[in-house]
mmCIF file of C-alpha atoms in Angstrom:
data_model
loop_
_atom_site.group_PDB
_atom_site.id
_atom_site.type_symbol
_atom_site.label_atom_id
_atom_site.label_comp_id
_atom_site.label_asym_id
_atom_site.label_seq_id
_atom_site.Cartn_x
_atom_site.Cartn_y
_atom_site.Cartn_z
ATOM 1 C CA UNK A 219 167.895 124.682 65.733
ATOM 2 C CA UNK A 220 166.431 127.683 67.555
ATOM 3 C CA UNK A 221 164.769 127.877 71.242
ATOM 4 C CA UNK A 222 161.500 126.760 71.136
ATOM 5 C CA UNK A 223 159.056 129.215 73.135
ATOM 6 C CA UNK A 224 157.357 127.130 76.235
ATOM 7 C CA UNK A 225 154.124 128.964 75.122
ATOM 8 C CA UNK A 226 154.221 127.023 71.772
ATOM 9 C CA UNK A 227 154.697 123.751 73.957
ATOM 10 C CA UNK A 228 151.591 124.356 76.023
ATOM 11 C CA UNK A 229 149.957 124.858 72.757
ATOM 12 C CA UNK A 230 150.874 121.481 71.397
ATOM 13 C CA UNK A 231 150.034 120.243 74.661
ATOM 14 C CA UNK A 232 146.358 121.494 74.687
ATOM 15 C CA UNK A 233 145.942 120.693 71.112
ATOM 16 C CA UNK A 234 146.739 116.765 71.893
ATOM 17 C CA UNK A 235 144.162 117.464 75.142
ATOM 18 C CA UNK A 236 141.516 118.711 72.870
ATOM 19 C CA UNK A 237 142.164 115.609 70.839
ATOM 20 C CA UNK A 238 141.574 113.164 73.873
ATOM 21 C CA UNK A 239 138.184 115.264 74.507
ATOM 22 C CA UNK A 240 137.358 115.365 71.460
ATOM 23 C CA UNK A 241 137.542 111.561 71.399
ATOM 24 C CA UNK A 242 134.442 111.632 74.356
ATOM 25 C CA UNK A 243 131.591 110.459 74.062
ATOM 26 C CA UNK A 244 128.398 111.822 74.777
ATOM 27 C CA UNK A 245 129.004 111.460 78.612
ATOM 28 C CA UNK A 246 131.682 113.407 78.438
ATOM 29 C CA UNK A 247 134.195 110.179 79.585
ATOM 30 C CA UNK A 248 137.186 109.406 77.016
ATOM 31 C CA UNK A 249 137.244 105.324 77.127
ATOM 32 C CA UNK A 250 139.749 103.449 76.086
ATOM 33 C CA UNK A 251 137.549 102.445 73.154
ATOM 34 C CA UNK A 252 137.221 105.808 72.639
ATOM 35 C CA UNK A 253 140.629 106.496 72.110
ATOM 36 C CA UNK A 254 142.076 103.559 70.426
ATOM 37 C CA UNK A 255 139.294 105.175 67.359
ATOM 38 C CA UNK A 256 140.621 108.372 68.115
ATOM 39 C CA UNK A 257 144.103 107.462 67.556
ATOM 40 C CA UNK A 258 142.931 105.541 64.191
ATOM 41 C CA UNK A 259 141.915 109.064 62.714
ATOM 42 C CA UNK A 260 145.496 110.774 63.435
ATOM 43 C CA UNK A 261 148.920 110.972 61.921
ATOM 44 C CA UNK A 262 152.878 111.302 63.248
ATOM 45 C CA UNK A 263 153.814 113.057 65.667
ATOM 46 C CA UNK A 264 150.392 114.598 66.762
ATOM 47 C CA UNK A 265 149.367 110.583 67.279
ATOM 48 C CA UNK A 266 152.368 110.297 69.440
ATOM 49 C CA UNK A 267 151.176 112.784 71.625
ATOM 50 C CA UNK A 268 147.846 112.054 71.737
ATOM 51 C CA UNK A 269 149.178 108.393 72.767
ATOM 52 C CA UNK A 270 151.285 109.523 75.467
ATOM 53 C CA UNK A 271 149.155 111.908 76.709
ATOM 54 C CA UNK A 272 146.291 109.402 76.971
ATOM 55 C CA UNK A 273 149.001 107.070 79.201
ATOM 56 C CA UNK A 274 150.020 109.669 81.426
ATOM 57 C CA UNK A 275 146.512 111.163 82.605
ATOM 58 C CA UNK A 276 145.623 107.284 82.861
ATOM 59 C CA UNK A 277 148.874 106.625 84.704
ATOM 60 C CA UNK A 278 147.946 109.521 87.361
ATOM 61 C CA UNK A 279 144.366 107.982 88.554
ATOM 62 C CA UNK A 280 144.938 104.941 91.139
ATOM 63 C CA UNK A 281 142.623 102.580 89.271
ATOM 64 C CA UNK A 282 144.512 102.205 86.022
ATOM 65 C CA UNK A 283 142.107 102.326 82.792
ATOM 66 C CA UNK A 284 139.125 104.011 85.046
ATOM 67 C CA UNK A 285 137.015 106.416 83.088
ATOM 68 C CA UNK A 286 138.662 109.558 82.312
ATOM 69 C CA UNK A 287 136.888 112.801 82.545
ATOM 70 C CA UNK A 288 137.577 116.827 81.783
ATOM 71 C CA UNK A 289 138.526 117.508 85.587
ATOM 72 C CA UNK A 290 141.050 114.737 85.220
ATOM 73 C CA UNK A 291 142.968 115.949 81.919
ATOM 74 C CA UNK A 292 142.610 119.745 82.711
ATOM 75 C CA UNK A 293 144.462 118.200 86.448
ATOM 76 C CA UNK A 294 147.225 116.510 84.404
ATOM 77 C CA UNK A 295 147.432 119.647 81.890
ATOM 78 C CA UNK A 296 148.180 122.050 84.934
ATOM 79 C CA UNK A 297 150.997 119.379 86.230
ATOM 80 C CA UNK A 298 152.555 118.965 82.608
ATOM 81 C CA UNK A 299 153.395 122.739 81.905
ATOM 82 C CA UNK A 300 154.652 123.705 85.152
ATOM 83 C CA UNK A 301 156.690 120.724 85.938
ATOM 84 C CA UNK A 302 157.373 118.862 82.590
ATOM 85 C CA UNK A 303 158.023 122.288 80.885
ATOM 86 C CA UNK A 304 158.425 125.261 82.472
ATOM 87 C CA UNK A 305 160.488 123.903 84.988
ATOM 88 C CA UNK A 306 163.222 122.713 82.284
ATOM 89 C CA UNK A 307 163.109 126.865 80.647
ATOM 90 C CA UNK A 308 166.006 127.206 83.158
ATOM 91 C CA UNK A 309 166.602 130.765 81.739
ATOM 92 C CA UNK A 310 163.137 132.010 80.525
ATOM 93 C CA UNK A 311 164.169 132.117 76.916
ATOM 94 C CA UNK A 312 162.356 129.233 75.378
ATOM 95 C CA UNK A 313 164.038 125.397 75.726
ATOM 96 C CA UNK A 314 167.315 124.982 74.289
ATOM 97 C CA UNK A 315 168.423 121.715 72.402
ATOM 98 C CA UNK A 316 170.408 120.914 76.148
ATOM 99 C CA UNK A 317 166.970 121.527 78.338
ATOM 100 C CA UNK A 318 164.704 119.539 75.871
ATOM 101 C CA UNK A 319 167.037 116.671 76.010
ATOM 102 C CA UNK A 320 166.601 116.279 79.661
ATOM 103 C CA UNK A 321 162.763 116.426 79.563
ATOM 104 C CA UNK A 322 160.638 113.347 80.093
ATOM 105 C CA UNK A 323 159.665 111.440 76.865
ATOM 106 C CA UNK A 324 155.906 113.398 77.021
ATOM 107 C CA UNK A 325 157.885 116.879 76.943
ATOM 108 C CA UNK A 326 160.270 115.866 73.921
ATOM 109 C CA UNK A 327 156.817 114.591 72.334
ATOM 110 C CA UNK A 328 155.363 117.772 73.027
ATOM 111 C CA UNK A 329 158.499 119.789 71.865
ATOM 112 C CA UNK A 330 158.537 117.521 68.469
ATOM 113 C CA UNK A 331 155.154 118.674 67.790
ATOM 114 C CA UNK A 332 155.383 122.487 68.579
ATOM 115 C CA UNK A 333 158.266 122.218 66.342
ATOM 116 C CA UNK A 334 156.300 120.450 63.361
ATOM 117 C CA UNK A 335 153.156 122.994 63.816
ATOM 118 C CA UNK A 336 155.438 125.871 63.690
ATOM 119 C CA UNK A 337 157.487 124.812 60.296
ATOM 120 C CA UNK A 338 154.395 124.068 58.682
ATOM 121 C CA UNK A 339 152.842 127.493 58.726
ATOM 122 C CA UNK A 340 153.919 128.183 55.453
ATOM 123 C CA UNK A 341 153.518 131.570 53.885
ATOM 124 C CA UNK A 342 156.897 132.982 54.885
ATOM 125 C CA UNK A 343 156.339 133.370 58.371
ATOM 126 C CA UNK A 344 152.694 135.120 57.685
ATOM 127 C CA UNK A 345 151.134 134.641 61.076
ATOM 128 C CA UNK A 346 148.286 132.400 61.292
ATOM 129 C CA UNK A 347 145.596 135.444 61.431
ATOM 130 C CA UNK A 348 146.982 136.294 58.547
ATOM 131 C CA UNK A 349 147.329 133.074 56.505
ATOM 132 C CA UNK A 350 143.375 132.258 57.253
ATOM 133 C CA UNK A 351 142.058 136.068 56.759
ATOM 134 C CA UNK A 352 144.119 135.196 52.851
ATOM 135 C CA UNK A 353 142.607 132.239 52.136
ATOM 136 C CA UNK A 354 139.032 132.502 53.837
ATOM 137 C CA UNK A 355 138.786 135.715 51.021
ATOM 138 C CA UNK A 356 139.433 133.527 48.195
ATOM 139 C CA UNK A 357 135.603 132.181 46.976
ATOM 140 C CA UNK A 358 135.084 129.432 49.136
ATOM 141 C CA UNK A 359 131.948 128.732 50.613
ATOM 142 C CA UNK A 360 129.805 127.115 52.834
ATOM 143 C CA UNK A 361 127.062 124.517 51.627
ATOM 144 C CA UNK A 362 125.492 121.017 52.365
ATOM 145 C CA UNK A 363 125.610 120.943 55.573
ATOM 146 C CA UNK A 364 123.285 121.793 58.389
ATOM 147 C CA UNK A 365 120.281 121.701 56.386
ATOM 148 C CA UNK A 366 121.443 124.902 54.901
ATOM 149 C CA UNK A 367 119.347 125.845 51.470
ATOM 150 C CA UNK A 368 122.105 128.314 50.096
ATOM 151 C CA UNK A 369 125.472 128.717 49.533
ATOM 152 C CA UNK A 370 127.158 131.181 51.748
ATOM 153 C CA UNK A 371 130.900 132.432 51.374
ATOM 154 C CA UNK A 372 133.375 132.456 54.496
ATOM 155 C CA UNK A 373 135.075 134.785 56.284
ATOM 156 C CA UNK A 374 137.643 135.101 58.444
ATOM 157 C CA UNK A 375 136.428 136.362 62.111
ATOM 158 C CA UNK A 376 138.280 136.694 65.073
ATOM 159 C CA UNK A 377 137.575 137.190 68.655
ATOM 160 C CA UNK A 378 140.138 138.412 71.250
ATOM 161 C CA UNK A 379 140.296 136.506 74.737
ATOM 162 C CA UNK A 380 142.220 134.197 76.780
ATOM 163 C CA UNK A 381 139.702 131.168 76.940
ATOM 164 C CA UNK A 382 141.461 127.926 77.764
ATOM 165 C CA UNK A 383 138.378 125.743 75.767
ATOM 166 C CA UNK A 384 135.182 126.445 73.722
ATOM 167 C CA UNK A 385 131.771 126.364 75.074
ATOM 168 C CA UNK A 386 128.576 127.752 74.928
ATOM 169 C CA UNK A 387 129.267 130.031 77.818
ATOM 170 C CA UNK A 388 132.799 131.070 77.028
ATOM 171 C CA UNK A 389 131.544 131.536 73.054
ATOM 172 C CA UNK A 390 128.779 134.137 74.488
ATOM 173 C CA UNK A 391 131.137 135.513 77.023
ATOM 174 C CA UNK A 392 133.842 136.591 73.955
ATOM 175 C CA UNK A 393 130.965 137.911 71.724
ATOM 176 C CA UNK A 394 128.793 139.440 74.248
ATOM 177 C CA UNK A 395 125.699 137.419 73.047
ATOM 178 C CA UNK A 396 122.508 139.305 74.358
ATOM 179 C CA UNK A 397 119.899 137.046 75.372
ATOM 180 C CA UNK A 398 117.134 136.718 72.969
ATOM 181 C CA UNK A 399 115.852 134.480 70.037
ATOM 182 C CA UNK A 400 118.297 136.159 67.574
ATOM 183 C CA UNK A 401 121.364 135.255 69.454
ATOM 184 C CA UNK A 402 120.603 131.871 71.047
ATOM 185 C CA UNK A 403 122.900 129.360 70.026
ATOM 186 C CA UNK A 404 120.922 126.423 68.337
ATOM 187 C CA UNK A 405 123.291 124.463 67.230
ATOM 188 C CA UNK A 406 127.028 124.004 69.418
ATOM 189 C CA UNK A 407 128.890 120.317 68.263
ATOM 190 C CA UNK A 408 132.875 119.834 66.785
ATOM 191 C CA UNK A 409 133.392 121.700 63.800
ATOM 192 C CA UNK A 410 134.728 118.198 61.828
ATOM 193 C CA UNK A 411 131.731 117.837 60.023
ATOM 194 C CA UNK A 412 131.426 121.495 59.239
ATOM 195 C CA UNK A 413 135.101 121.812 57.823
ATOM 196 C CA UNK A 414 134.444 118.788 55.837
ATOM 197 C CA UNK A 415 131.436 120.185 53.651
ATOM 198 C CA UNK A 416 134.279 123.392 53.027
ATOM 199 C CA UNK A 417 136.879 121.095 52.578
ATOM 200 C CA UNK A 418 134.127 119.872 49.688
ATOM 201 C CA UNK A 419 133.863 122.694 47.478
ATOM 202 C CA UNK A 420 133.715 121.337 43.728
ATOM 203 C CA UNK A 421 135.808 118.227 44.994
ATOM 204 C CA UNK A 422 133.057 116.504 43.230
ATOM 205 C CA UNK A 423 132.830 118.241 39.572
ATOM 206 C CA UNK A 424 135.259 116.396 36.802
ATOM 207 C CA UNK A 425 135.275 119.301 34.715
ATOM 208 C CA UNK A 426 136.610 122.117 37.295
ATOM 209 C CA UNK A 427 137.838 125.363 35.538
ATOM 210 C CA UNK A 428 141.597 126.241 36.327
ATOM 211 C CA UNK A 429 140.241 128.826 38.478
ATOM 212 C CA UNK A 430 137.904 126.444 40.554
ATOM 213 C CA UNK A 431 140.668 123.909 40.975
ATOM 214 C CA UNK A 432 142.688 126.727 42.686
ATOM 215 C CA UNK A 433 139.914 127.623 44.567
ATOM 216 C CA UNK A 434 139.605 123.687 45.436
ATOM 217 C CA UNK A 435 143.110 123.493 46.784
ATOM 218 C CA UNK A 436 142.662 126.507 48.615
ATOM 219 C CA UNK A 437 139.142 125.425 50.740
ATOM 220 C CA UNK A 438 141.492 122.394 51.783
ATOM 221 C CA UNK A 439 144.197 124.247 52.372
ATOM 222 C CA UNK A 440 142.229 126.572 54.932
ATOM 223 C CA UNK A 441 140.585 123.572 56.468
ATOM 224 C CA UNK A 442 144.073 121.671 56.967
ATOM 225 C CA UNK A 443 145.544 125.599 58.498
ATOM 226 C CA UNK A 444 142.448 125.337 60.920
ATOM 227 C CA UNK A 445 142.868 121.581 62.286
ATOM 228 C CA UNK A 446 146.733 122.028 62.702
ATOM 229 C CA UNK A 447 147.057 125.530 64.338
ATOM 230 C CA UNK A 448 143.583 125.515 66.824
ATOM 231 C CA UNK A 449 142.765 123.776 69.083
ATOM 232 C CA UNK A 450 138.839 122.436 70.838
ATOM 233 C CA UNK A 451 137.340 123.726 67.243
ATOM 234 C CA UNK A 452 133.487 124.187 67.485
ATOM 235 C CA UNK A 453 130.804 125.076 64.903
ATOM 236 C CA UNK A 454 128.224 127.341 66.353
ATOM 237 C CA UNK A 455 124.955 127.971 64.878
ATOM 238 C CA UNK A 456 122.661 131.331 66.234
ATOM 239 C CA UNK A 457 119.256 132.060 66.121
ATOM 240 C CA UNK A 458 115.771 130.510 66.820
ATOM 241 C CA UNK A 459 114.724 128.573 63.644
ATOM 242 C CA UNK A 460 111.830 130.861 63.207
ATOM 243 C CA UNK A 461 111.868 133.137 60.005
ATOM 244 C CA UNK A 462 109.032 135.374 61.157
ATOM 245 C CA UNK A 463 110.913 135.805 64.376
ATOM 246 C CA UNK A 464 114.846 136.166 63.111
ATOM 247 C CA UNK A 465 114.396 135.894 59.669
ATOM 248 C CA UNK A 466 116.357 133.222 57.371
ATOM 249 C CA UNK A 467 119.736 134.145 57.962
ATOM 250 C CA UNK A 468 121.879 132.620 61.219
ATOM 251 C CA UNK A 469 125.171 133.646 61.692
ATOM 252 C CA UNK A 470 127.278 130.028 61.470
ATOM 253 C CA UNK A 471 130.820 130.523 63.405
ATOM 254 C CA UNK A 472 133.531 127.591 62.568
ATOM 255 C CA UNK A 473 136.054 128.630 65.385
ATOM 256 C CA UNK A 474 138.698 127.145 67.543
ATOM 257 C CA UNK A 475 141.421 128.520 70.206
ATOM 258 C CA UNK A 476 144.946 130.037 68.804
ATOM 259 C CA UNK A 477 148.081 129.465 71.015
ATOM 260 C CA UNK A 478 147.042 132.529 73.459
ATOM 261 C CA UNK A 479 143.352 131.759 73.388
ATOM 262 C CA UNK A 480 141.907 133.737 71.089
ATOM 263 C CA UNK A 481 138.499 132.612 69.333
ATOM 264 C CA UNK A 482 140.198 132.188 65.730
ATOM 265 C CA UNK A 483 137.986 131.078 62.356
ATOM 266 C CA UNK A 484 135.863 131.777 60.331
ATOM 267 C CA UNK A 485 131.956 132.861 60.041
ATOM 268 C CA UNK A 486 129.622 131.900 57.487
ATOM 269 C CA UNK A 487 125.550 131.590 57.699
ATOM 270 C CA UNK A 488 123.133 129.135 57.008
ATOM 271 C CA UNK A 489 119.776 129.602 55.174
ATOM 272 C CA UNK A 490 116.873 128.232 56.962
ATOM 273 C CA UNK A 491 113.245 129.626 55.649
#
């Protein structure tokens, strides 16, 4: 088994991080309620993580089980990759089988998980631009969701950057949003409800042509591509809901972080007259 890079560690790392802030609620403070129903939704070695993770950032404040907050996992995500893996890249080549096996139980995690996002890529080693831009251009649309009155195809849309999370601000920073009523963001939540109504299309007919079933498989396919290989995964909605003003037409942006942070996804629109 080959070196795995320490960049594709951090990623793994940040993805389980996103998890645990994902798993907030509305205050912004990840309870232990919070995460036991977080943990409910998630699968193998990506629960592990997310488990151990979750331990270790509560493990670093003094008063064990005390609310835990943004500052307080971004803290404990700064300690993890310089001392629980960078420091075990001895050689700057990526972590051998020998380096990973002295690493502490949350780096092996961590390792286990790179090494299960990478293998599942699929597509012969088609980077993950590439495997989204392929299936995002296959028929699959957007549609009951957001109060949307049309359906609206997808497609792929990237944004260069090195953002370490999605929010409004660093969303307007990496498209250089003017301000306005055409470009104000209306509409900023997780994209899981979003992905679902794609993850939807025709699921519901019985008597899908052969075509539609492919199509089917492949709106599921893209969804699962999105919620294994990005991270903090946003849908973003633009423009005031005023058709005189901006017409019907807002720009809908499903988009999460890749490994270098990138704005990666995919960019639809949503009817509203």
């Amino acid at each position: 088994m080959g070196n795995v890079a320490t960049s594709e560690v951090h990623a793994a790392v940040d993805r389980a991080a996103a998890q645990l802030l994902d798993a907030a609620g509305p205050d912004g403070i990840v309870s232990r309620k919070d995460i036991r129903t977080k943990l409910l939704a998630l699968e193998g070695k990506e629960r592990e993580l997310v488990d151990s993770l979750y331990r270790f950032v509560d493990r670093r404040d003094g008063k064990r089980s005390a609310r835990m907050t943004r500052r307080d996992i971004d803290e404990a995500l700064a300690y993890i990759r310089k001392e629980l893996v960078d420091r075990f890249d001895l050689d700057n080549n990526g972590l051998s089988e020998d380096e990973v096996a002295r690493m502490s139980e949350l780096g092996k995690l961590a390792v286990s998980l790179a090494r299960t996002l990478k293998d599942v890529t699929g597509n012969k080693g088609e980077s993950i631009d590439q495997q989204l831009k392929t299936l995002a251009s296959g028929g699959i649309y957007f549609d009951n969701c957001f109060g949307t009155e049309s359906a609206v195809d997808v497609a792929f849309f990237q944004a260069e950057g090195t953002l370490s999370q999605v929010t409004p601000d660093t969303f307007r920073s990496a498209l250089k949003l003017k301000d306005g009523p055409q470009e104000e963001i209306v509409r900023f939540e997780p994209a899981e409800q979003a992905l679902q109504a794609i993850a939807r299309t025709y699921w519901d007919d019985p008597d899908l042509e052969e075509d539609d079933k492919r199509t089917a498989a492949q709106a599921r396919q893209l969804v699962d591509l999105m919620k294994t290989h990005l991270r903090d995964v946003h849908a973003v909605v633009l423009g005031r809901n005023d058709p005189e003003l901006v017409g019907s037409n807002h720009p809908l942006y499903i988009v999460g972080l890749d490994s270098a942070g990138s704005l990666m996804g995919l960019k639809t629109y949503v009817i509203w007259t």
